[in-house]
Tab-separated table of C-alpha atoms in Angstrom:
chain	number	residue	atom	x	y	z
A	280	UNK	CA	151.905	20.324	123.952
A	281	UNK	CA	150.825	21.697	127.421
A	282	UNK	CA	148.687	23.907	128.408
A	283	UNK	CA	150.914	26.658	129.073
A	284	UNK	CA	152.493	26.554	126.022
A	285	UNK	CA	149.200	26.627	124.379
A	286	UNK	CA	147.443	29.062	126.172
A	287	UNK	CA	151.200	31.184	125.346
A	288	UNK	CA	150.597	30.569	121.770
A	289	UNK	CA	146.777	31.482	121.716
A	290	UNK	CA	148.133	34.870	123.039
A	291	UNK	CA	150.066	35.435	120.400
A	292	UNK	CA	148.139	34.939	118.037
A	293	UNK	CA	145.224	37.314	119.687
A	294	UNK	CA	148.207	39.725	120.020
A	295	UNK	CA	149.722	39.473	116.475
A	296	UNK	CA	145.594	40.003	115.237
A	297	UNK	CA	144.800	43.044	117.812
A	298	UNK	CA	148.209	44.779	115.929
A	299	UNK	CA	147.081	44.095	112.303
A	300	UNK	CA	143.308	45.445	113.390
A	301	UNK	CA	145.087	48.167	115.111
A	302	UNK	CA	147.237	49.276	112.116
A	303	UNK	CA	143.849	48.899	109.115
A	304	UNK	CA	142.209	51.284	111.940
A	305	UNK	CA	145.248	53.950	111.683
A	306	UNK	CA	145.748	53.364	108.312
A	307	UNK	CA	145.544	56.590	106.655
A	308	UNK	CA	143.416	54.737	103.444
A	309	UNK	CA	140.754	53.855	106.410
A	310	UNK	CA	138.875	57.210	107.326
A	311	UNK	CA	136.146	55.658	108.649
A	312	UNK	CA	134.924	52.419	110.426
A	313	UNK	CA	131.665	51.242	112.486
A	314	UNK	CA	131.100	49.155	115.460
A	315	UNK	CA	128.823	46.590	116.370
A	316	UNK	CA	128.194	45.659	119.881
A	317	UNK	CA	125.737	43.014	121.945
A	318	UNK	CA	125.849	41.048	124.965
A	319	UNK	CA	124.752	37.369	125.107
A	320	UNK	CA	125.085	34.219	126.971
A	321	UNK	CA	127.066	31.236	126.868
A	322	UNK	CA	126.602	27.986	129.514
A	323	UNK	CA	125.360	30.837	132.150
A	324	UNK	CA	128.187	33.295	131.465
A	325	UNK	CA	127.629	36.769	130.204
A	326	UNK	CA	129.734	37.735	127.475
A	327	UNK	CA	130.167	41.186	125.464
A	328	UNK	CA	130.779	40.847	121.619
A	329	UNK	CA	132.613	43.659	119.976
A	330	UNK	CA	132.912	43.794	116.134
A	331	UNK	CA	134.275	46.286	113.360
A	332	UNK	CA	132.741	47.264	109.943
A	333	UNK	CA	135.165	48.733	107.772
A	334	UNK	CA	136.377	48.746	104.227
A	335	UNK	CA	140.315	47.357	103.650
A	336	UNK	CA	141.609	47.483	99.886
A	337	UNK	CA	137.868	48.491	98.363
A	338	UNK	CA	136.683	45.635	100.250
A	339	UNK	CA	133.776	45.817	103.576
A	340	UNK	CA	135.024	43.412	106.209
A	341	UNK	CA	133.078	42.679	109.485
A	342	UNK	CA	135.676	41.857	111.663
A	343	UNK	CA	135.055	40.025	114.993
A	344	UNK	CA	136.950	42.084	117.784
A	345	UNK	CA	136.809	39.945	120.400
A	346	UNK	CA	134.177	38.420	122.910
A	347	UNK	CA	134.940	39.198	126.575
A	348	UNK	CA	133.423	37.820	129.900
A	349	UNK	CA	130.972	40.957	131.916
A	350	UNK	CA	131.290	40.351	135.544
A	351	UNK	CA	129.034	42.992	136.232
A	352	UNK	CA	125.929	44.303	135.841
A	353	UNK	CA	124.927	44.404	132.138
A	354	UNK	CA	124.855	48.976	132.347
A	355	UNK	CA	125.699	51.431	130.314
A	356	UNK	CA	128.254	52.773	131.821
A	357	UNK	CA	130.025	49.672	132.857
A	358	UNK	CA	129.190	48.418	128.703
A	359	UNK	CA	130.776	51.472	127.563
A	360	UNK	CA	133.667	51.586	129.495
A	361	UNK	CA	134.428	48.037	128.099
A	362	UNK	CA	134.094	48.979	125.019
A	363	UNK	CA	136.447	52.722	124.839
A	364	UNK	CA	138.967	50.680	126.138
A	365	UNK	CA	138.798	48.488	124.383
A	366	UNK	CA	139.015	51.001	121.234
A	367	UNK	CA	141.551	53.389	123.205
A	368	UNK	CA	144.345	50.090	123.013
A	369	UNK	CA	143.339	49.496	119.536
A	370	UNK	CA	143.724	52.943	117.862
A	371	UNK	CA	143.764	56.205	120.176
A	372	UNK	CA	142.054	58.216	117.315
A	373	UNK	CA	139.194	55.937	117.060
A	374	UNK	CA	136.911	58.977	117.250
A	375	UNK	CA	137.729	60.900	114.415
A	376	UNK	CA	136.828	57.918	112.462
A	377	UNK	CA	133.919	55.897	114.039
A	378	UNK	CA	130.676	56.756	111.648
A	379	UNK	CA	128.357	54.648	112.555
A	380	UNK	CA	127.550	52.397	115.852
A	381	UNK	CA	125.007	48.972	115.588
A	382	UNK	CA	122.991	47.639	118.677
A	383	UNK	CA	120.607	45.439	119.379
A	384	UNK	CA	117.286	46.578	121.176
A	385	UNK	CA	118.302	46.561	124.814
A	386	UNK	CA	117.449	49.541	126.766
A	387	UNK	CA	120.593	50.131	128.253
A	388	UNK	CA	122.044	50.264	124.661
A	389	UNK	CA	119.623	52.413	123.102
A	390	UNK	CA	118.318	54.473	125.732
A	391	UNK	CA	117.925	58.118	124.549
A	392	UNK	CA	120.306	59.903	127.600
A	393	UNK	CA	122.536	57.426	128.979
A	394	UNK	CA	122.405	54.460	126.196
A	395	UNK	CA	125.826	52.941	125.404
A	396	UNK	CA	125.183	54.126	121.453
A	397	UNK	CA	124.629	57.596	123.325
A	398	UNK	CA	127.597	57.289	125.235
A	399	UNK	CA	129.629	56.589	122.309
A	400	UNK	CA	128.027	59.207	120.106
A	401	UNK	CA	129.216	61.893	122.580
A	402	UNK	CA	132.807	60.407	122.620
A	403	UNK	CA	132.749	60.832	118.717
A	404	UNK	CA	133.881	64.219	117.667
A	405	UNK	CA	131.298	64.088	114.391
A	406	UNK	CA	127.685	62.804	114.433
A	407	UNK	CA	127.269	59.290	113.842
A	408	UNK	CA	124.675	57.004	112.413
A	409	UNK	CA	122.646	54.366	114.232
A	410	UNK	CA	121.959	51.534	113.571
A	411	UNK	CA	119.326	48.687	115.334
A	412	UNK	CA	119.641	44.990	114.530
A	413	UNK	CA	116.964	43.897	112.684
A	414	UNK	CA	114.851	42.037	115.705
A	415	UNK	CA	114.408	45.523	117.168
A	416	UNK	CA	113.215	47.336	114.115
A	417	UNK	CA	110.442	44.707	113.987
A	418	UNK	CA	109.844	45.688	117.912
A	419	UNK	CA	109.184	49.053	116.723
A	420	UNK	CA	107.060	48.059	113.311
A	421	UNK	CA	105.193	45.893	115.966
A	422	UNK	CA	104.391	48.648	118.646
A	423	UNK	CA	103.687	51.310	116.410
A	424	UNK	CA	100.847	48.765	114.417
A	425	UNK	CA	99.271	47.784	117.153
A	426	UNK	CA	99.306	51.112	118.641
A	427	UNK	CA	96.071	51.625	116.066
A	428	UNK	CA	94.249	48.379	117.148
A	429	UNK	CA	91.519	48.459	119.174
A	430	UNK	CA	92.521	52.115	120.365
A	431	UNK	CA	95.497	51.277	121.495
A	432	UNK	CA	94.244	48.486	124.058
A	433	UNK	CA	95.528	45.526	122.246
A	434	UNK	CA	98.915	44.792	123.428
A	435	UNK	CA	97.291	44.990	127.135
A	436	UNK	CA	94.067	43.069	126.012
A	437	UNK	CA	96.359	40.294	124.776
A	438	UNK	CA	98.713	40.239	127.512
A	439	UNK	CA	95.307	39.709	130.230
A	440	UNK	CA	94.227	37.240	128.251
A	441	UNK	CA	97.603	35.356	128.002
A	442	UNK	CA	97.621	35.523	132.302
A	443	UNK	CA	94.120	34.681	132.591
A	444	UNK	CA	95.156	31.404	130.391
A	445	UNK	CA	97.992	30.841	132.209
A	446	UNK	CA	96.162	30.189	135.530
A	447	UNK	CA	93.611	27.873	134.068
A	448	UNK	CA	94.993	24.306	135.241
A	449	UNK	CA	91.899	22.476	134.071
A	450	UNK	CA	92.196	23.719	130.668
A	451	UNK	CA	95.907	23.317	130.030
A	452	UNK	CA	95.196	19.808	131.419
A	453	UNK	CA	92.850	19.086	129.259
A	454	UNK	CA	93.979	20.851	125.526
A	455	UNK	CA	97.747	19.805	126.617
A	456	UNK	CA	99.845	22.605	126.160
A	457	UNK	CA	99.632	26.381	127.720
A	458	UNK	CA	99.469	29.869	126.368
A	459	UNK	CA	102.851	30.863	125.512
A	460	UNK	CA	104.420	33.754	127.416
A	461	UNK	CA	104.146	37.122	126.087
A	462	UNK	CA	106.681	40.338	126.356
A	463	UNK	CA	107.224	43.037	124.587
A	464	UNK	CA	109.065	41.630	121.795
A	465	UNK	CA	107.765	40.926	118.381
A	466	UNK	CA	108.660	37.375	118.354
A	467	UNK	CA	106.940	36.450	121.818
A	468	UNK	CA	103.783	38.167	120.283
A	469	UNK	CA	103.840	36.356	116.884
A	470	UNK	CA	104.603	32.920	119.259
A	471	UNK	CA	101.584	34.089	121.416
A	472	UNK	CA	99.111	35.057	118.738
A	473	UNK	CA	99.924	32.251	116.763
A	474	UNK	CA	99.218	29.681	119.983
A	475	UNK	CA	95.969	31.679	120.180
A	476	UNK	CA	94.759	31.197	116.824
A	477	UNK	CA	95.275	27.315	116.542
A	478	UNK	CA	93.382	26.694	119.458
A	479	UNK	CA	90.836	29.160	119.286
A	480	UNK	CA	88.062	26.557	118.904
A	481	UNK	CA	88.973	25.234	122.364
A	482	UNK	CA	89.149	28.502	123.851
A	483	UNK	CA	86.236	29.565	122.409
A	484	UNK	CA	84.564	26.724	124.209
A	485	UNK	CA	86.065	27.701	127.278
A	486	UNK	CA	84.815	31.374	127.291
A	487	UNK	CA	81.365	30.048	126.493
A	488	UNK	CA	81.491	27.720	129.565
A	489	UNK	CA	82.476	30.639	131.603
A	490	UNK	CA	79.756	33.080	130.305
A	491	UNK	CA	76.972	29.748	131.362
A	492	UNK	CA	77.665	29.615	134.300
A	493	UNK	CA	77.818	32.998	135.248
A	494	UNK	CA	74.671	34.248	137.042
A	495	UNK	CA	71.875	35.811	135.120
A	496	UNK	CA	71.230	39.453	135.270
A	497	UNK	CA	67.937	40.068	137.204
């Protein structure tokens, strides 16, 4: 087989499967569906994955729409855009019946004005619920729990501490391994805190070093 006539067959098949999704979404039996949408990367390649959440014969199927390459910058508007037309060739009517929309924690998905899940919430013509992946909900349980420690200081207490680490060559020399970068996101700060407390006997040591050999208050 050639090339050709495979890469004519693989778009046949895509074809045949965008009809069959397209007819379960106009199905009069489906009233209502949900869509799932992130962006990820694959050997240096951006690509947008689209999926659908709906219920076919009493049974919830999550349905993998398709995954297609982003040439340009990762915003909303260029996100959404993929994405309506995505749903405009599938079903025209897609929103009378989208009821729900799931993201991950990106701000130009969730943003509160010009998010894509705001974009497609205005497109809908009944409200619809949100939904954040899982990784962003502990983001939020994260913030909001830290927010009461040490009067709100500790995310940037941690974070000066993790740079002034960073630049000490002598010590990463001599313990072996570095502080581990720190952002925003929950799992970063569990990686970081975690780094911190196994070697807190060294650093400790450090920080004692460092208050010696400061000069004396007269």
């Amino acid at each position: 087989m050639t090339d050709t006539l495979a890469s004519t067959y693989a778009r046949y098949l895509v074809a045949i499967s965008f009809q069959r999704i397209g007819e379960l979404m106009a199905n009069s039996y489906m009233w209502a569906f949900a869509f799932a949408s992130d962006i990820s990367t694959h050997y240096e390649r951006s690509f947008m994955d689209q999926r659908l959440r709906l219920a076919v014969d009493g049974v919830l199927v999550n349905i993998h729409l398709l995954a297609i390459p982003v040439f340009e910058r990762h915003t909303a508007i260029v996100q959404f855009n993929l994405i309506s037309t995505t749903l405009d060739v599938l079903y025209g009517q897609w929103r009378d019946k989208m009821i729900g929309v799931a993201s991950d924690g990106e701000n130009t998905m969730t943003g509160r004005h010009a998010g894509v899940v705001t974009l497609l919430e205005n497109e809908a013509t009944h409200p619809i619920l949100r939904v954040w992946c899982a990784a962003h909900q502990m983001d939020l349980v994260m913030k909001a729990a830290f927010a009461i420690v040490d009067d709100g200081n500790f995310v940037k207490n941690t974070k000066d501490l993790i740079v002034h680490l960073r630049r000490q060559k002598l010590l990463i020399a001599d313990m072996g391994t570095a502080a581990k970068k720190l952002t925003n996101r929950w799992l970063y700060m569990g990686n970081a805190l975690e780094w911190i407390l196994r070697n807190h006997a060294q650093l400790n040591t450090h920080f004692e070093g460092h208050q010696s050999a400061s000069p004396s208050s007269s």
